[in-house]
XYZ file of C-alpha atoms in Angstrom:
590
model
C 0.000 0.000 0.000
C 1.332 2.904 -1.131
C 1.547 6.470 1.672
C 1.402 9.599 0.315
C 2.550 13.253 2.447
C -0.658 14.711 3.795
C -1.329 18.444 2.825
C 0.211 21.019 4.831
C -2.168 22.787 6.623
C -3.608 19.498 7.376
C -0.705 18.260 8.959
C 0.197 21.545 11.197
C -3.592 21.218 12.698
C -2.341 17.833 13.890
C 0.881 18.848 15.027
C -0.655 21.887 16.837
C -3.033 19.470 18.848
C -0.442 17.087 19.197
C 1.687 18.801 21.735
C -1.302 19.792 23.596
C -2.096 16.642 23.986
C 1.627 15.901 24.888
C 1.271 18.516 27.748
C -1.649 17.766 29.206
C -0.923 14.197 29.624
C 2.241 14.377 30.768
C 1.444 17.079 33.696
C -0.931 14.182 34.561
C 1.900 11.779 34.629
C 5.024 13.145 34.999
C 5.133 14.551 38.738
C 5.637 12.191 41.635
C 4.460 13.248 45.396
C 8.018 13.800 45.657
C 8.513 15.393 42.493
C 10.477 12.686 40.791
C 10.520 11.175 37.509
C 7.452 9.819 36.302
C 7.270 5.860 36.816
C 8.426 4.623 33.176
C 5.767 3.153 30.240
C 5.792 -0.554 30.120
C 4.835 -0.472 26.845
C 5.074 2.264 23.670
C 3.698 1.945 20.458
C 5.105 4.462 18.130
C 5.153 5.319 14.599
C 1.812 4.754 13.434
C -1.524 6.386 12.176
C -3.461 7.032 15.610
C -7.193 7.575 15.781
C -8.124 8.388 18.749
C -12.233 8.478 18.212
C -11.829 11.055 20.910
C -13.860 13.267 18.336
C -17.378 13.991 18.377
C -19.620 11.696 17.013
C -20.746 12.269 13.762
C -24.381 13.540 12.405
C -27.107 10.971 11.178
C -26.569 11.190 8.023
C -22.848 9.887 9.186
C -21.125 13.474 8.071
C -18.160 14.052 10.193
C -18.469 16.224 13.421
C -16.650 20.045 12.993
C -13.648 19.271 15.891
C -13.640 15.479 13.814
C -9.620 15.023 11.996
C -10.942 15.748 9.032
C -10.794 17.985 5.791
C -13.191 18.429 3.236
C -10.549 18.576 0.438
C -8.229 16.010 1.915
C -10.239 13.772 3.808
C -9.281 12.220 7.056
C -6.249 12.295 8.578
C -4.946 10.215 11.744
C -4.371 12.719 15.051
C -1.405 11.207 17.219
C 1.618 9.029 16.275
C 2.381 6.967 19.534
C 0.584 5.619 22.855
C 2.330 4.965 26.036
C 0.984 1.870 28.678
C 1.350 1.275 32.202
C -0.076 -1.222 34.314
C -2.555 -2.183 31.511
C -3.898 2.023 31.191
C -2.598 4.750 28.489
C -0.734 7.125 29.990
C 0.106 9.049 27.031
C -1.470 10.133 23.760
C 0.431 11.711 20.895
C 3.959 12.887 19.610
C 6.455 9.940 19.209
C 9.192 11.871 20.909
C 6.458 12.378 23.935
C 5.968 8.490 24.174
C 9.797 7.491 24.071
C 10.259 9.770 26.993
C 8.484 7.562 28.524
C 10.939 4.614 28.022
C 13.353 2.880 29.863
C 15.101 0.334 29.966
C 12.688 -2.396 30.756
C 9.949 -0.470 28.488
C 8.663 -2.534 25.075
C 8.961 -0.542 22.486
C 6.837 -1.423 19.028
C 7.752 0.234 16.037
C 3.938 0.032 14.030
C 5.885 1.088 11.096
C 3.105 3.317 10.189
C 0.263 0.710 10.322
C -3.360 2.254 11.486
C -3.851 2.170 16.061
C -7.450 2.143 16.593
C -9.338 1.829 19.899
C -9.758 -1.954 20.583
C -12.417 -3.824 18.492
C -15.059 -5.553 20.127
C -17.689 -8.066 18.369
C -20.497 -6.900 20.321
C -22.629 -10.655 19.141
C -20.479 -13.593 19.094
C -21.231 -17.125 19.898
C -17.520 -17.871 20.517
C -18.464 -21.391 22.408
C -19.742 -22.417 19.448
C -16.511 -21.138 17.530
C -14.436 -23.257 19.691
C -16.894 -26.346 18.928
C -16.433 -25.511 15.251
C -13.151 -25.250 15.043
C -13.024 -29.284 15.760
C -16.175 -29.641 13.080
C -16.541 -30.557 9.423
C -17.147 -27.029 7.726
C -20.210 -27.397 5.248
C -19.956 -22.682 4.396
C -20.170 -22.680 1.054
C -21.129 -25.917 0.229
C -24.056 -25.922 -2.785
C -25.620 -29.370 -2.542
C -26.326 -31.863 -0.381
C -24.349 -34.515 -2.425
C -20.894 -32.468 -1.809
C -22.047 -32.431 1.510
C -22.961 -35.904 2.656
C -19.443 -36.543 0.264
C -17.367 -34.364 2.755
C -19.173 -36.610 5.536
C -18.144 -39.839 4.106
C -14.466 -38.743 3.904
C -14.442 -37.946 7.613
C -16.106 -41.640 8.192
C -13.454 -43.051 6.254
C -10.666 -42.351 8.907
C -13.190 -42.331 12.140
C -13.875 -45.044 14.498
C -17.352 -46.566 14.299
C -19.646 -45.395 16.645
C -18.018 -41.592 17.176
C -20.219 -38.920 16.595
C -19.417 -36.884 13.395
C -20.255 -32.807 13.712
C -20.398 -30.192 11.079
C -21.623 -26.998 10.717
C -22.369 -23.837 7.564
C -24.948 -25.386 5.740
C -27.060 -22.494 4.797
C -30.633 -22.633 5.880
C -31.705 -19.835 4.273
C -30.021 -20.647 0.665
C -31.109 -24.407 1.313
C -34.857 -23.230 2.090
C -36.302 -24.362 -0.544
C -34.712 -27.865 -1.384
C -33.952 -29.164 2.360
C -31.800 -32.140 2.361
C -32.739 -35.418 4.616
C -31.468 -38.479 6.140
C -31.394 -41.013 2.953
C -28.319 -40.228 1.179
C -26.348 -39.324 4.443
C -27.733 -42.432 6.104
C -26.702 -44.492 3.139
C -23.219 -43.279 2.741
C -22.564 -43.089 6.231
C -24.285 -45.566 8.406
C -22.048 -46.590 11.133
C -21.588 -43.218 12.633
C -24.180 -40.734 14.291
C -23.845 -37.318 12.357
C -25.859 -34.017 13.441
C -25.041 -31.352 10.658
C -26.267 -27.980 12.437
C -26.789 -25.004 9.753
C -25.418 -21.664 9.172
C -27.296 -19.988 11.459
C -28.187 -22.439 14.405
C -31.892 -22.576 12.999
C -31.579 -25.551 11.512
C -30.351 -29.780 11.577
C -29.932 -32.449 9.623
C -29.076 -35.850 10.810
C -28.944 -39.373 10.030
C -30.515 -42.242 10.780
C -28.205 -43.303 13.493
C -28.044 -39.935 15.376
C -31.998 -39.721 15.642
C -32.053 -43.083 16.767
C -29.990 -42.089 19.430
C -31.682 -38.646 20.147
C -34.782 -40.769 20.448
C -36.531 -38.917 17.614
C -39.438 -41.299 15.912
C -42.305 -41.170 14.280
C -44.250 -40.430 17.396
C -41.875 -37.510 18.622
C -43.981 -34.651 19.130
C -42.433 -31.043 18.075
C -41.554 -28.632 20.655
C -43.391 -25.532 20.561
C -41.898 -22.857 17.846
C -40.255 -25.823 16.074
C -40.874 -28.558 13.597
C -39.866 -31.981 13.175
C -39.904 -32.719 8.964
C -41.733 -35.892 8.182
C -42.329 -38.004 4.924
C -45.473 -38.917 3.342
C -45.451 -42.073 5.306
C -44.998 -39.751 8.826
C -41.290 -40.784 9.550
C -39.070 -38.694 10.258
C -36.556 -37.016 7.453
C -33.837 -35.900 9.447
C -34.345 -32.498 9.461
C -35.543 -30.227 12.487
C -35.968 -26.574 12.310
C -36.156 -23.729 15.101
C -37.103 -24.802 18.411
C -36.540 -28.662 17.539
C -33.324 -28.386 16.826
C -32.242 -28.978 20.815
C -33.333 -32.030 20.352
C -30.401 -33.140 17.760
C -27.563 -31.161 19.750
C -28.884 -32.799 23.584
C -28.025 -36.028 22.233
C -24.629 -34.970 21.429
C -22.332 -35.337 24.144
C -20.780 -33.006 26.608
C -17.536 -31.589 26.498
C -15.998 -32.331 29.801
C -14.782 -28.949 31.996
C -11.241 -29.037 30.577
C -12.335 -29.693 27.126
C -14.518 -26.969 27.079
C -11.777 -24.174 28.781
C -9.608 -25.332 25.639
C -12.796 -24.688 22.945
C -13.582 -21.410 24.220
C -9.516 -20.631 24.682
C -9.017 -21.697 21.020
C -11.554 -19.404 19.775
C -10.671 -16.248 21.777
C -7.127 -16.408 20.257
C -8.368 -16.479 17.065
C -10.284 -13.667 17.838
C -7.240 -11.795 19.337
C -5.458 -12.778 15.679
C -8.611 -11.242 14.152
C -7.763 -7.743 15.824
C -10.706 -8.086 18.392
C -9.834 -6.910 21.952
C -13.439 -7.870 23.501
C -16.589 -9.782 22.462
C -20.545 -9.822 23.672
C -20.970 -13.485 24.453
C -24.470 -14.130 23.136
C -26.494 -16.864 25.369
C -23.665 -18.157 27.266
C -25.724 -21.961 28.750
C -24.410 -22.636 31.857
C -21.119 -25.048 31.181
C -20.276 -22.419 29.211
C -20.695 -19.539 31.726
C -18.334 -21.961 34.281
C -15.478 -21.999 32.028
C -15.461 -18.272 31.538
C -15.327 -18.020 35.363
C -12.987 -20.672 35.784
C -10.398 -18.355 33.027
C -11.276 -15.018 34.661
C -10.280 -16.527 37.876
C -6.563 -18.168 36.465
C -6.504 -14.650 34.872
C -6.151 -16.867 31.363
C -8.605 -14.566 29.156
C -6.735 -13.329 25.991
C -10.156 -10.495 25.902
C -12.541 -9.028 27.578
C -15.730 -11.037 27.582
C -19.275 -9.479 27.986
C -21.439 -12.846 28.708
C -24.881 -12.484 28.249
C -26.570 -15.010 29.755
C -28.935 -17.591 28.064
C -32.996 -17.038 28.873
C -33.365 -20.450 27.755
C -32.201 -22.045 31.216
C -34.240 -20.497 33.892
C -32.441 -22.099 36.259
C -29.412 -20.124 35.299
C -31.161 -17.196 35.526
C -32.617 -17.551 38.942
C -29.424 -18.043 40.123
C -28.409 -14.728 38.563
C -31.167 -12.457 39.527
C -29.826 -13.884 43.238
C -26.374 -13.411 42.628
C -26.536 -9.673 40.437
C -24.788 -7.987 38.183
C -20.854 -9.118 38.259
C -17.399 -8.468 37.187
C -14.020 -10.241 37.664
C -11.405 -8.809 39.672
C -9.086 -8.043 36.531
C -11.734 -7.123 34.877
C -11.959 -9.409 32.312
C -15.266 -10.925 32.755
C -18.730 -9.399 33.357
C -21.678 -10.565 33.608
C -24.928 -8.159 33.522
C -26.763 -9.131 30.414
C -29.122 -11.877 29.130
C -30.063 -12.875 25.777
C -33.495 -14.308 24.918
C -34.793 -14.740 21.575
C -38.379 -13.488 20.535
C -38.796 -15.256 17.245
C -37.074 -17.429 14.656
C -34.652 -16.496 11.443
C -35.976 -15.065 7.971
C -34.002 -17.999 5.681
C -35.789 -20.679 7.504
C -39.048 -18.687 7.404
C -39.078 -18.877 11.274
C -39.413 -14.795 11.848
C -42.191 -13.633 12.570
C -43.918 -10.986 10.207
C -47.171 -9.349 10.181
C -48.513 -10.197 7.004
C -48.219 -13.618 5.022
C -44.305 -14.245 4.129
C -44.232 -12.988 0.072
C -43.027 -17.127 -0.733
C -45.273 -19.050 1.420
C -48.800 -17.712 1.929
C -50.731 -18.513 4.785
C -46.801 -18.554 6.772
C -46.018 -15.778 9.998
C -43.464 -17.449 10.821
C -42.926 -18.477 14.902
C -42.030 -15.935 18.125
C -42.973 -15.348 21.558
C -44.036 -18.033 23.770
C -44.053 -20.636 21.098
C -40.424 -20.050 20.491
C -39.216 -19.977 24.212
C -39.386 -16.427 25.343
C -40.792 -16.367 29.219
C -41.968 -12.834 29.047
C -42.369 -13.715 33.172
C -38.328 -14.607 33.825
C -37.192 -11.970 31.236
C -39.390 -9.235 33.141
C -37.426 -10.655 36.326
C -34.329 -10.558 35.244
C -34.568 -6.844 33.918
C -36.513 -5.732 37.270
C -32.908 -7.056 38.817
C -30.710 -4.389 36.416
C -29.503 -6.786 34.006
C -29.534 -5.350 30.386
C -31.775 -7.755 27.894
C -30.681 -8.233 24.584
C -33.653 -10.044 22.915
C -33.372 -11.491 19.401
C -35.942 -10.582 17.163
C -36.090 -10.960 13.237
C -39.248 -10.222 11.495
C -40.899 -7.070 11.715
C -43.611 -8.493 14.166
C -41.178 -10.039 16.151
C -39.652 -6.853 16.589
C -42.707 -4.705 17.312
C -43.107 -7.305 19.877
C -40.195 -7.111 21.413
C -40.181 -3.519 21.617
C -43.543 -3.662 23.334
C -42.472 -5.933 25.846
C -39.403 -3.599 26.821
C -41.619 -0.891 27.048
C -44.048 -2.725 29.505
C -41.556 -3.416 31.933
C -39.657 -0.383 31.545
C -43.166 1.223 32.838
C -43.609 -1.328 35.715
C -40.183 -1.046 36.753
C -38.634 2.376 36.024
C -35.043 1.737 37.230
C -35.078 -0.892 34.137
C -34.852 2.113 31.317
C -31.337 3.070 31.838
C -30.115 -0.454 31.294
C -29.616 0.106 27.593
C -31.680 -2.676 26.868
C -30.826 -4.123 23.159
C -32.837 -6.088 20.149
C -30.250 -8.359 18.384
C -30.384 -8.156 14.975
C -33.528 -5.773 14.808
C -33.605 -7.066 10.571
C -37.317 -6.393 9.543
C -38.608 -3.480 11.040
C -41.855 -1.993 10.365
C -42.148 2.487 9.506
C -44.055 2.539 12.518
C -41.637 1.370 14.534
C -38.394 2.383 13.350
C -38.553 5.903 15.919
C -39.455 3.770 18.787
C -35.259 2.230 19.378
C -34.141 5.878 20.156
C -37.747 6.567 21.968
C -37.194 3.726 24.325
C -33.432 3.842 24.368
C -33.543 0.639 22.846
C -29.871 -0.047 20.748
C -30.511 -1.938 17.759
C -27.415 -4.330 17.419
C -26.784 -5.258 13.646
C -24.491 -7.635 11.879
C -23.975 -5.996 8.047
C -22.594 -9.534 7.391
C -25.930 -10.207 7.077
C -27.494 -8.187 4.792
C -24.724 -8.993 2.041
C -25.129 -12.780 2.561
C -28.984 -12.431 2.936
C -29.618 -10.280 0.045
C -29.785 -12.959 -2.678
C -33.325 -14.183 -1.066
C -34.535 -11.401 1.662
C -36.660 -9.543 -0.721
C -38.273 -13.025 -1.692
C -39.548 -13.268 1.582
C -40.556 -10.124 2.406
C -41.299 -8.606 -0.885
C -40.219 -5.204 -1.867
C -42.354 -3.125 0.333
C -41.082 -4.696 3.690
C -37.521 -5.081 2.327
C -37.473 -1.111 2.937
C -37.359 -1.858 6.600
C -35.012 -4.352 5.793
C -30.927 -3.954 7.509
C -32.103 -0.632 7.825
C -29.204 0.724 9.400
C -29.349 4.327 7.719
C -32.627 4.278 8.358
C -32.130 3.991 12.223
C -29.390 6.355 12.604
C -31.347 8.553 11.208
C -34.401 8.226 13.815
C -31.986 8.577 16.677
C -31.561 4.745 17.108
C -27.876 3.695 19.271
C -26.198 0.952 16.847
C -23.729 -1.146 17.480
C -22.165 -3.804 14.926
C -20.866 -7.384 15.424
C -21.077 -10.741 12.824
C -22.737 -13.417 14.682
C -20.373 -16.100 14.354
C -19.610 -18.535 13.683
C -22.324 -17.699 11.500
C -20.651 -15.177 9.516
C -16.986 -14.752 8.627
C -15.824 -12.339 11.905
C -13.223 -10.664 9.825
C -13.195 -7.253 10.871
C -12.497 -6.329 6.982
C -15.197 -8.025 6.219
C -17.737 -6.439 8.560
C -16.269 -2.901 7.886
C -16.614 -3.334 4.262
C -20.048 -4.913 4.371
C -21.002 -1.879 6.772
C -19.608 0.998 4.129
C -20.520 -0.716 1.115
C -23.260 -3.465 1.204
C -21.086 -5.230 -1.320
C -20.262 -9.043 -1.091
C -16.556 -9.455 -1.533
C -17.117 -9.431 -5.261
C -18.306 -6.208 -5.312
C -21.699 -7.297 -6.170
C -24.036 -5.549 -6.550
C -22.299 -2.206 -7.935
C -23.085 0.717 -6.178
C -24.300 -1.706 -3.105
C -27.580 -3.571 -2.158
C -30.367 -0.782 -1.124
C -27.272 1.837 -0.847
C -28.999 4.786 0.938
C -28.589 2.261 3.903
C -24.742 2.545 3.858
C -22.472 3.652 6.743
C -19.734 6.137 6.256
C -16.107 4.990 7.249
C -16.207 6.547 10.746
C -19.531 4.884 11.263
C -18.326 1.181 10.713
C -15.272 1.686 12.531
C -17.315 3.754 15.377
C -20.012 0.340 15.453
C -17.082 -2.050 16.338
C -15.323 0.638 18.936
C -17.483 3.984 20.747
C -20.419 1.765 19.953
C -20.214 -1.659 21.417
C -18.394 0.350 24.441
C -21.872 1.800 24.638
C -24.052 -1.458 24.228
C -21.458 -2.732 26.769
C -21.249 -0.224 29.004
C -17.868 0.413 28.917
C -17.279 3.893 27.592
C -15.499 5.282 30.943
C -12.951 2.396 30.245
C -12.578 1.687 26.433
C -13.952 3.086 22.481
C -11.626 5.960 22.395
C -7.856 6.514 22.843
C -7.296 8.898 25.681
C -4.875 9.142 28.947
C -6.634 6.741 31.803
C -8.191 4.196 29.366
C -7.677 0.783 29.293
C -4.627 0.031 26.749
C -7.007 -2.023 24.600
C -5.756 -1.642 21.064
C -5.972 -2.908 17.795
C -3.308 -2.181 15.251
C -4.116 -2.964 11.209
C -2.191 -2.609 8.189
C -5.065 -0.491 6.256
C -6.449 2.556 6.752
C -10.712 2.336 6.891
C -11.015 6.310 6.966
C -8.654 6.688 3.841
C -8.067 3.765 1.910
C -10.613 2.275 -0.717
C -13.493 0.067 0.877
C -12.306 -2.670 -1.704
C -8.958 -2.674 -0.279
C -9.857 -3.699 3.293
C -10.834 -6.724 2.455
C -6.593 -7.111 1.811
C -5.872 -5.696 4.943
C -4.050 -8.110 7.913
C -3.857 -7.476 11.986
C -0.260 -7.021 12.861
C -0.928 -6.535 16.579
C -3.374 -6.534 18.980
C -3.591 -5.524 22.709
C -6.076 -6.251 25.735
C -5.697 -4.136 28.774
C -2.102 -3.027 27.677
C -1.003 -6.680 27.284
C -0.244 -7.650 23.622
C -2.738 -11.139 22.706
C -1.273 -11.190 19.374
C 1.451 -9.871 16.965
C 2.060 -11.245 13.868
């Protein structure tokens, strides 16, 4: 990637904030009681492109605030060089010469060779348990048909032991809608091993014979409320579950022991460390789940911060929580004071739940509320006892729903409305409801993965009236709605590229479609990065600690080799992480 000088009046605005900067932090750091030295940085990062976000935000239409780094005939320009760390807080903001005077000795000093320091990224919706589970799975993303599936199936049999279970995952459920695979072929090709396939999205199964013979599932199985077991003509069962039936495929799957689980959910929070993230929002953590991220806060082993919200769908666990309150580890790494419940099903599997007929299957609403699992009654508890709610609703009656059940408890319990209460995913939402987010405070937490990998058959389903509602993320800002951006995974590729450029351009990585899908619902540059930064630091609160780069902060940092404010959307998706820092230790350098 090529650097070129920035203009010079551009540059003298930065140098003439720069040694303010310099000043004022180092008055704050550089006298002792005894007026000594200032203790020495542990760490310095210097010679890079610094943006500190410590700018105001910018207007709804995403134009960039007056005191923002930024010229109308240049563009933007980064506003400090160099960071200085000690015990795991900046100390320093700006000048390289004013960090290096920081140094001694024992100090670790990072060249960034003029790579890009943003504020630490955080995935504000990540199912990272799941990642780790993955990571030892078959991958099915991308696969077209269910032959090269149940193929890729029968090459894993080949070198497994009879009788293991074989798990895979990234089917898509919402490509595969219409042309569902079942149990024959992969039953046939592979009949001496159990196999559970779970989709894309989680909102789906397919198994074979063998694994629904050992999840009990017969003829005679009734379906769970909000989900469906698919039968043939003669009533058996095809091997295919969808929504709320598809617990009944992953119960029969066994356990990871304690250990086994720490080193799934370690495994995936490195690679999300090597993908630049310094934090994630753990979305429905069950309860095994919840014990290993206690058991790594405690050894102090987290490579990020981790915001667990808790899963709705074990009251038990809840109970325990409303008893227990609101928590955070001693180092900080950990905290618990959020839950995640889920209000209706997903669009591709036509589980969402709409308000008129879905526009490719008449007579269809899709499936929500208590027939999908939500306890309006434990939810309602749980916010009465200040935790934040984060409640996943899809279709645009799911999320009128949702919104009128925060609202209802929010009136019977007034202490619940400053708890930043969230609706994950918020995809179809109805005119009428768009100004009610910023009316009720409500943050609408979007994944712009989604609307590039959902655009080939969204509009089918919702048809192109409702598809104006649709990853309406312009749409929101411009009502007033808080957003905050995060991909779902292992759902979605959790590239940080990726998510950025999905966010600015609505472009898959082809570039299709040009000019982007529904493009007045674009984000500017300062808007992605601000959704993965100021944003989740929000949804999380965590804006007195992290989001921006400024003296007392934690040293959470992530350090790229592109530039998302100046260089061209298409070239992020070339850009690499060459370091990345959690509370001013570094979690991974490349």
């Amino acid at each position: 990637m090529m650097h070129f000088p920035l203009p010079g009046r551009v540059v003298s605005r930065t140098l003439a904030i720069a040694p303010l900067i310099a000043a004022l932090s180092l008055i704050a750091t550089a006298c002792s009681p005894t007026g000594g030295k200032a203790p020495a940085a542990d760490l310095v990062l210097h010679n890079g492109r610094v943006y500190t976000l410590t700018w105001p935000e910018p207007s709804r239409d995403g134009v960039p605030a007056a005191g923002a780094p930024f010229d109308s005939a240049a563009g933007w320009h980064h506003d400090a060089t160099a960071v200085a760390v000690r015990d795991g807080r900046i100390v320093y903001v700006g000048t390289d010469s004013g960090a290096l005077a920081l140094r001694d000795s024992a100090t670790q000093v990072i060249d960034l060779a003029r790579h890009v320091l943003l504020p630490g990224l955080v995935d504000a919706h990540t199912h990272v348990a799941e990642l780790g589970e993955s990571l030892e799975r078959i991958n099915l993303t991308g696969i077209a048909t269910e032959a090269e599936a149940v193929a890729r199936i029968a090459e894993r049999a080949a070198t497994t032991p009879k009788g293991e279970w074989i798990l895979g995952y990234g089917w898509d459920e919402g490509a595969w809608a219409n042309r569902y695979p079942d149990k024959r072929l992969l039953s046939q090709r592979v009949p001496d091993h159990p196999v559970v396939l779970r989709s894309l999205h989680g909102f789906a199964s397919w198994a074979n014979e063998r694994a629904l013979a050992l999840a009990g599932i017969t003829r005679d199985t009734p379906a769970p409320a909000g989900g469906e077991i698919r039968k043939d003509a003669t009533g058996e069962p095809t091997g295919l579950v969808l929504n709320r039936a598809v617990p009944l495929l992953d119960n029969a799957v066994p356990r990871p022991s304690p250990a086994q689980r720490d080193a799934q959910v370690m495994r995936a929070l490195h690679v999300m460390a090597r993908a630049g993230y310094t934090g994630v929002h753990e979305a429905g953590v069950a309860p095994d789940v919840m014990e290993s991220f206690e058991r790594l806060a405690e050894r102090d082993s987290l490579p990020l911060r981790v915001y667990a919200m808790l899963s709705a769908r074990d009251s038990a666990l809840i109970r325990r929580w409303i008893t227990r309150g609101p928590y955070t580890s001693g180092n900080g790494m950990l905290t618990v004071r959020a839950v995640k419940a889920y209000y209706d099903g997903a669009l591709g599997s036509r589980g969402a739940q709409l308000l008129e007929d879905y526009a490719d299957r008449h007579g269809h609403r899709g499936v929500s509320g208590g027939n999908y699992g939500f306890d309006q009654r434990l939810v309602a508890d749980i916010m009465s006892a200040g935790f934040q709610v984060g409640i996943h609703a899809i279709g645009d009656a799911g999320n009128r729903a949702t919104l009128n059940f925060i609202d209802s408890v929010m009136q019977a319990a007034p202490k619940a409305r400053a708890l930043r209460h969230r609706v994950e995913h918020a995809q179809v939402v109805s005119a009428a409801d768009i100004a009610r987010f910023a009316a009720l405070g409500v943050v609408a937490s979007v994944q712009p993965p989604h609307a590039v990998e959902d655009k080939g058959w969204a509009e089918t389903r919702v048809g192109p009236t409702r598809i104006q509602g649709a990853y309406a993320w312009r749409t929101l800002r411009q009502a007033g709605a808080a957003l905050v951006f995060s991909s779902d995974l292992p759902g979605s590729d959790w590239s940080p590229f990726y998510g950025l450029h999905s966010a600015i351009t609505r472009q898959d990585t082809s570039g299709a479609p040009p000019g982007g899908w529904y493009p007045a619902q674009r984000m500017s540059a300062e808007e992605a990065v601000r959704g993965y930064t100021t944003w989740s630091a929000f949804a999380g609160f965590d804006e007195g600690e992290a989001g921006v780069l400024a003296v007392g902060k934690r040293a959470d940092f992530t350090v790229m080799t592109v530039d998302p404010f100046r260089d061209t959307p298409a070239s992020l998706l070339r850009g690499d992480i060459a370091l990345t820092v959690s509370r001013g230790r570094i979690s991974y350098r490349r």
